[in-house]
Amino acid sequence: MNVLGITSSAESGAALFIDNLPVAAVNEERLSRKKLDGSYPHLAIDWCLQSSGLTPDDIDQICYGFSQGFAPGETLSGLFERAIDGYGDDPEALRIIKERLVVEHRVDTQAREEFFAHTRKKFPTTIPIHHC
């Protein structure tokens, strides 16, 4: 089984596993020569595939991760509930946390949409994509 791991954030990169063994991995910044390149890791993906002799059609599964953000299915209310445990007696802190969570959720949602758009352009739509 050929599994490609992709992260797209401040430390974007890709890693390729063949039959559960790591065979290639690189951060996007190593190839783009841009420190902390947070763009979609096109170069890293291409390098992993090329170095292993595989094509996008040879990939059986894609796993993605984000260095920060929300796990799929995690809601703002759930995150806010967790914040109450630590700051429940400080209304100003809760207001600031809530505002920040709303902004972070909007940014995170946009980043995920862009990530999936790039991934679907590069790989067949039949390949499953999982959060890992």
PDB file of C-alpha atoms in Angstrom:
ATOM      1  CA  MET A   1       0.000   0.000   0.000  1.00  0.00           C
ATOM      2  CA  ASN A   2       1.303   3.441  -0.968  1.00  0.00           C
ATOM      3  CA  VAL A   3       0.357   6.164   1.521  1.00  0.00           C
ATOM      4  CA  LEU A   4       1.212   9.821   1.028  1.00  0.00           C
ATOM      5  CA  GLY A   5       1.206  12.070   4.068  1.00  0.00           C
ATOM      6  CA  ILE A   6       0.764  15.790   3.463  1.00  0.00           C
ATOM      7  CA  THR A   7       0.904  18.719   5.827  1.00  0.00           C
ATOM      8  CA  SER A   8       0.091  22.195   4.660  1.00  0.00           C
ATOM      9  CA  SER A   9       0.921  24.938   7.127  1.00  0.00           C
ATOM     10  CA  ALA A  10       3.997  26.818   8.322  1.00  0.00           C
ATOM     11  CA  GLU A  11       5.924  23.573   7.901  1.00  0.00           C
ATOM     12  CA  SER A  12       4.388  22.180   4.728  1.00  0.00           C
ATOM     13  CA  GLY A  13       5.773  18.952   3.405  1.00  0.00           C
ATOM     14  CA  ALA A  14       5.126  15.410   2.264  1.00  0.00           C
ATOM     15  CA  ALA A  15       6.115  11.897   3.277  1.00  0.00           C
ATOM     16  CA  LEU A  16       5.649   8.684   1.337  1.00  0.00           C
ATOM     17  CA  PHE A  17       5.197   5.260   2.896  1.00  0.00           C
ATOM     18  CA  ILE A  18       5.261   2.047   0.897  1.00  0.00           C
ATOM     19  CA  ASP A  19       3.995  -1.008   2.761  1.00  0.00           C
ATOM     20  CA  ASN A  20       4.238   0.887   6.076  1.00  0.00           C
ATOM     21  CA  LEU A  21       7.891   1.841   5.523  1.00  0.00           C
ATOM     22  CA  PRO A  22       8.962   5.466   5.047  1.00  0.00           C
ATOM     23  CA  VAL A  23      10.688   5.858   1.681  1.00  0.00           C
ATOM     24  CA  ALA A  24      10.711   9.632   1.110  1.00  0.00           C
ATOM     25  CA  ALA A  25      10.020  12.792   3.093  1.00  0.00           C
ATOM     26  CA  VAL A  26      10.818  16.457   2.628  1.00  0.00           C
ATOM     27  CA  ASN A  27       9.578  19.867   3.756  1.00  0.00           C
ATOM     28  CA  GLU A  28       8.473  22.284   1.062  1.00  0.00           C
ATOM     29  CA  GLU A  29      10.983  24.904   2.250  1.00  0.00           C
ATOM     30  CA  ARG A  30      13.891  22.637   1.281  1.00  0.00           C
ATOM     31  CA  LEU A  31      12.789  22.705  -2.338  1.00  0.00           C
ATOM     32  CA  SER A  32      11.256  26.175  -2.649  1.00  0.00           C
ATOM     33  CA  ARG A  33      14.139  27.762  -0.714  1.00  0.00           C
ATOM     34  CA  LYS A  34      11.584  29.852   1.248  1.00  0.00           C
ATOM     35  CA  LYS A  35      12.014  29.580   5.010  1.00  0.00           C
ATOM     36  CA  LEU A  36       8.857  28.207   6.698  1.00  0.00           C
ATOM     37  CA  ASP A  37       7.094  27.928   3.330  1.00  0.00           C
ATOM     38  CA  GLY A  38       3.436  27.511   4.237  1.00  0.00           C
ATOM     39  CA  SER A  39       2.138  27.026   0.726  1.00  0.00           C
ATOM     40  CA  TYR A  40       0.607  23.803  -0.508  1.00  0.00           C
ATOM     41  CA  PRO A  41       3.567  21.389  -0.816  1.00  0.00           C
ATOM     42  CA  HIS A  42       3.487  20.777  -4.590  1.00  0.00           C
ATOM     43  CA  LEU A  43       7.273  20.497  -4.810  1.00  0.00           C
ATOM     44  CA  ALA A  44       7.541  18.147  -1.817  1.00  0.00           C
ATOM     45  CA  ILE A  45       4.823  15.866  -3.191  1.00  0.00           C
ATOM     46  CA  ASP A  46       6.443  15.790  -6.627  1.00  0.00           C
ATOM     47  CA  TRP A  47       9.844  15.048  -5.082  1.00  0.00           C
ATOM     48  CA  CYS A  48       8.484  12.153  -2.997  1.00  0.00           C
ATOM     49  CA  LEU A  49       6.718  10.631  -5.986  1.00  0.00           C
ATOM     50  CA  GLN A  50       9.647  11.126  -8.350  1.00  0.00           C
ATOM     51  CA  SER A  51      12.229   9.760  -5.917  1.00  0.00           C
ATOM     52  CA  SER A  52      10.169   6.597  -5.459  1.00  0.00           C
ATOM     53  CA  GLY A  53       9.241   6.170  -9.118  1.00  0.00           C
ATOM     54  CA  LEU A  54       5.508   6.489  -8.397  1.00  0.00           C
ATOM     55  CA  THR A  55       2.823   8.607 -10.032  1.00  0.00           C
ATOM     56  CA  PRO A  56      -0.273  10.168  -8.456  1.00  0.00           C
ATOM     57  CA  ASP A  57      -2.288   7.197  -9.755  1.00  0.00           C
ATOM     58  CA  ASP A  58      -0.101   4.810  -7.716  1.00  0.00           C
ATOM     59  CA  ILE A  59      -1.135   6.347  -4.384  1.00  0.00           C
ATOM     60  CA  ASP A  60      -3.662   4.271  -2.426  1.00  0.00           C
ATOM     61  CA  GLN A  61      -4.387   6.692   0.384  1.00  0.00           C
ATOM     62  CA  ILE A  62      -3.631  10.276   1.376  1.00  0.00           C
ATOM     63  CA  CYS A  63      -3.297  11.335   5.008  1.00  0.00           C
ATOM     64  CA  TYR A  64      -3.283  14.986   5.901  1.00  0.00           C
ATOM     65  CA  GLY A  65      -2.422  16.882   9.013  1.00  0.00           C
ATOM     66  CA  PHE A  66      -2.284  20.463  10.045  1.00  0.00           C
ATOM     67  CA  SER A  67       0.244  21.795  12.545  1.00  0.00           C
ATOM     68  CA  GLN A  68      -2.500  23.803  14.139  1.00  0.00           C
ATOM     69  CA  GLY A  69      -6.209  24.234  13.834  1.00  0.00           C
ATOM     70  CA  PHE A  70      -9.325  22.263  14.455  1.00  0.00           C
ATOM     71  CA  ALA A  71      -9.771  18.521  14.209  1.00  0.00           C
ATOM     72  CA  PRO A  72     -12.565  17.481  11.837  1.00  0.00           C
ATOM     73  CA  GLY A  73     -15.894  17.525  13.608  1.00  0.00           C
ATOM     74  CA  GLU A  74     -14.621  19.695  16.438  1.00  0.00           C
ATOM     75  CA  THR A  75     -17.034  22.554  16.964  1.00  0.00           C
ATOM     76  CA  LEU A  76     -16.550  26.037  18.278  1.00  0.00           C
ATOM     77  CA  SER A  77     -18.927  25.285  21.129  1.00  0.00           C
ATOM     78  CA  GLY A  78     -16.860  22.227  22.103  1.00  0.00           C
ATOM     79  CA  LEU A  79     -13.657  24.238  22.125  1.00  0.00           C
ATOM     80  CA  PHE A  80     -15.334  27.010  24.074  1.00  0.00           C
ATOM     81  CA  GLU A  81     -16.575  24.483  26.635  1.00  0.00           C
ATOM     82  CA  ARG A  82     -12.985  23.347  27.162  1.00  0.00           C
ATOM     83  CA  ALA A  83     -11.885  26.960  27.618  1.00  0.00           C
ATOM     84  CA  ILE A  84     -14.500  27.442  30.341  1.00  0.00           C
ATOM     85  CA  ASP A  85     -12.736  24.805  32.437  1.00  0.00           C
ATOM     86  CA  GLY A  86      -9.657  27.022  32.692  1.00  0.00           C
ATOM     87  CA  TYR A  87     -11.139  30.518  32.532  1.00  0.00           C
ATOM     88  CA  GLY A  88     -14.765  30.112  33.579  1.00  0.00           C
ATOM     89  CA  ASP A  89     -14.545  32.755  36.271  1.00  0.00           C
ATOM     90  CA  ASP A  90     -13.004  35.435  34.035  1.00  0.00           C
ATOM     91  CA  PRO A  91     -15.630  36.889  31.641  1.00  0.00           C
ATOM     92  CA  GLU A  92     -13.132  39.106  29.802  1.00  0.00           C
ATOM     93  CA  ALA A  93     -10.799  36.150  29.142  1.00  0.00           C
ATOM     94  CA  LEU A  94     -13.748  34.083  27.865  1.00  0.00           C
ATOM     95  CA  ARG A  95     -14.829  36.922  25.543  1.00  0.00           C
ATOM     96  CA  ILE A  96     -11.309  37.171  24.092  1.00  0.00           C
ATOM     97  CA  ILE A  97     -11.024  33.388  23.730  1.00  0.00           C
ATOM     98  CA  LYS A  98     -14.389  33.211  21.963  1.00  0.00           C
ATOM     99  CA  GLU A  99     -13.446  35.987  19.516  1.00  0.00           C
ATOM    100  CA  ARG A 100     -10.136  34.282  18.780  1.00  0.00           C
ATOM    101  CA  LEU A 101     -11.772  30.889  18.234  1.00  0.00           C
ATOM    102  CA  VAL A 102     -14.214  32.372  15.728  1.00  0.00           C
ATOM    103  CA  VAL A 103     -11.363  33.968  13.759  1.00  0.00           C
ATOM    104  CA  GLU A 104      -9.203  30.829  13.930  1.00  0.00           C
ATOM    105  CA  HIS A 105     -12.110  28.674  12.791  1.00  0.00           C
ATOM    106  CA  ARG A 106     -12.712  30.895   9.753  1.00  0.00           C
ATOM    107  CA  VAL A 107      -9.001  30.859   8.825  1.00  0.00           C
ATOM    108  CA  ASP A 108      -8.775  27.100   9.414  1.00  0.00           C
ATOM    109  CA  THR A 109     -11.873  26.400   7.299  1.00  0.00           C
ATOM    110  CA  GLN A 110     -10.446  28.422   4.417  1.00  0.00           C
ATOM    111  CA  ALA A 111      -7.071  26.658   4.682  1.00  0.00           C
ATOM    112  CA  ARG A 112      -8.748  23.233   4.602  1.00  0.00           C
ATOM    113  CA  GLU A 113     -10.857  24.159   1.570  1.00  0.00           C
ATOM    114  CA  GLU A 114      -7.746  25.311  -0.291  1.00  0.00           C
ATOM    115  CA  PHE A 115      -5.857  22.175   0.779  1.00  0.00           C
ATOM    116  CA  PHE A 116      -8.556  19.831  -0.528  1.00  0.00           C
ATOM    117  CA  ALA A 117      -8.886  21.811  -3.774  1.00  0.00           C
ATOM    118  CA  HIS A 118      -5.144  21.471  -4.443  1.00  0.00           C
ATOM    119  CA  THR A 119      -5.127  17.787  -3.487  1.00  0.00           C
ATOM    120  CA  ARG A 120      -8.079  16.930  -5.712  1.00  0.00           C
ATOM    121  CA  LYS A 121      -6.434  18.686  -8.671  1.00  0.00           C
ATOM    122  CA  LYS A 122      -3.251  16.654  -8.198  1.00  0.00           C
ATOM    123  CA  PHE A 123      -4.683  13.191  -7.420  1.00  0.00           C
ATOM    124  CA  PRO A 124      -7.543  11.047  -8.727  1.00  0.00           C
ATOM    125  CA  THR A 125     -10.792  11.615  -6.837  1.00  0.00           C
ATOM    126  CA  THR A 126     -10.987   7.895  -6.086  1.00  0.00           C
ATOM    127  CA  ILE A 127      -8.078   8.086  -3.634  1.00  0.00           C
ATOM    128  CA  PRO A 128      -9.391   8.433  -0.061  1.00  0.00           C
ATOM    129  CA  ILE A 129      -8.151  11.374   2.004  1.00  0.00           C
ATOM    130  CA  HIS A 130      -8.018  10.960   5.793  1.00  0.00           C
ATOM    131  CA  HIS A 131      -7.080  13.220   8.681  1.00  0.00           C
ATOM    132  CA  CYS A 132      -4.186  11.522  10.463  1.00  0.00           C
TER     133      CYS A 132
END
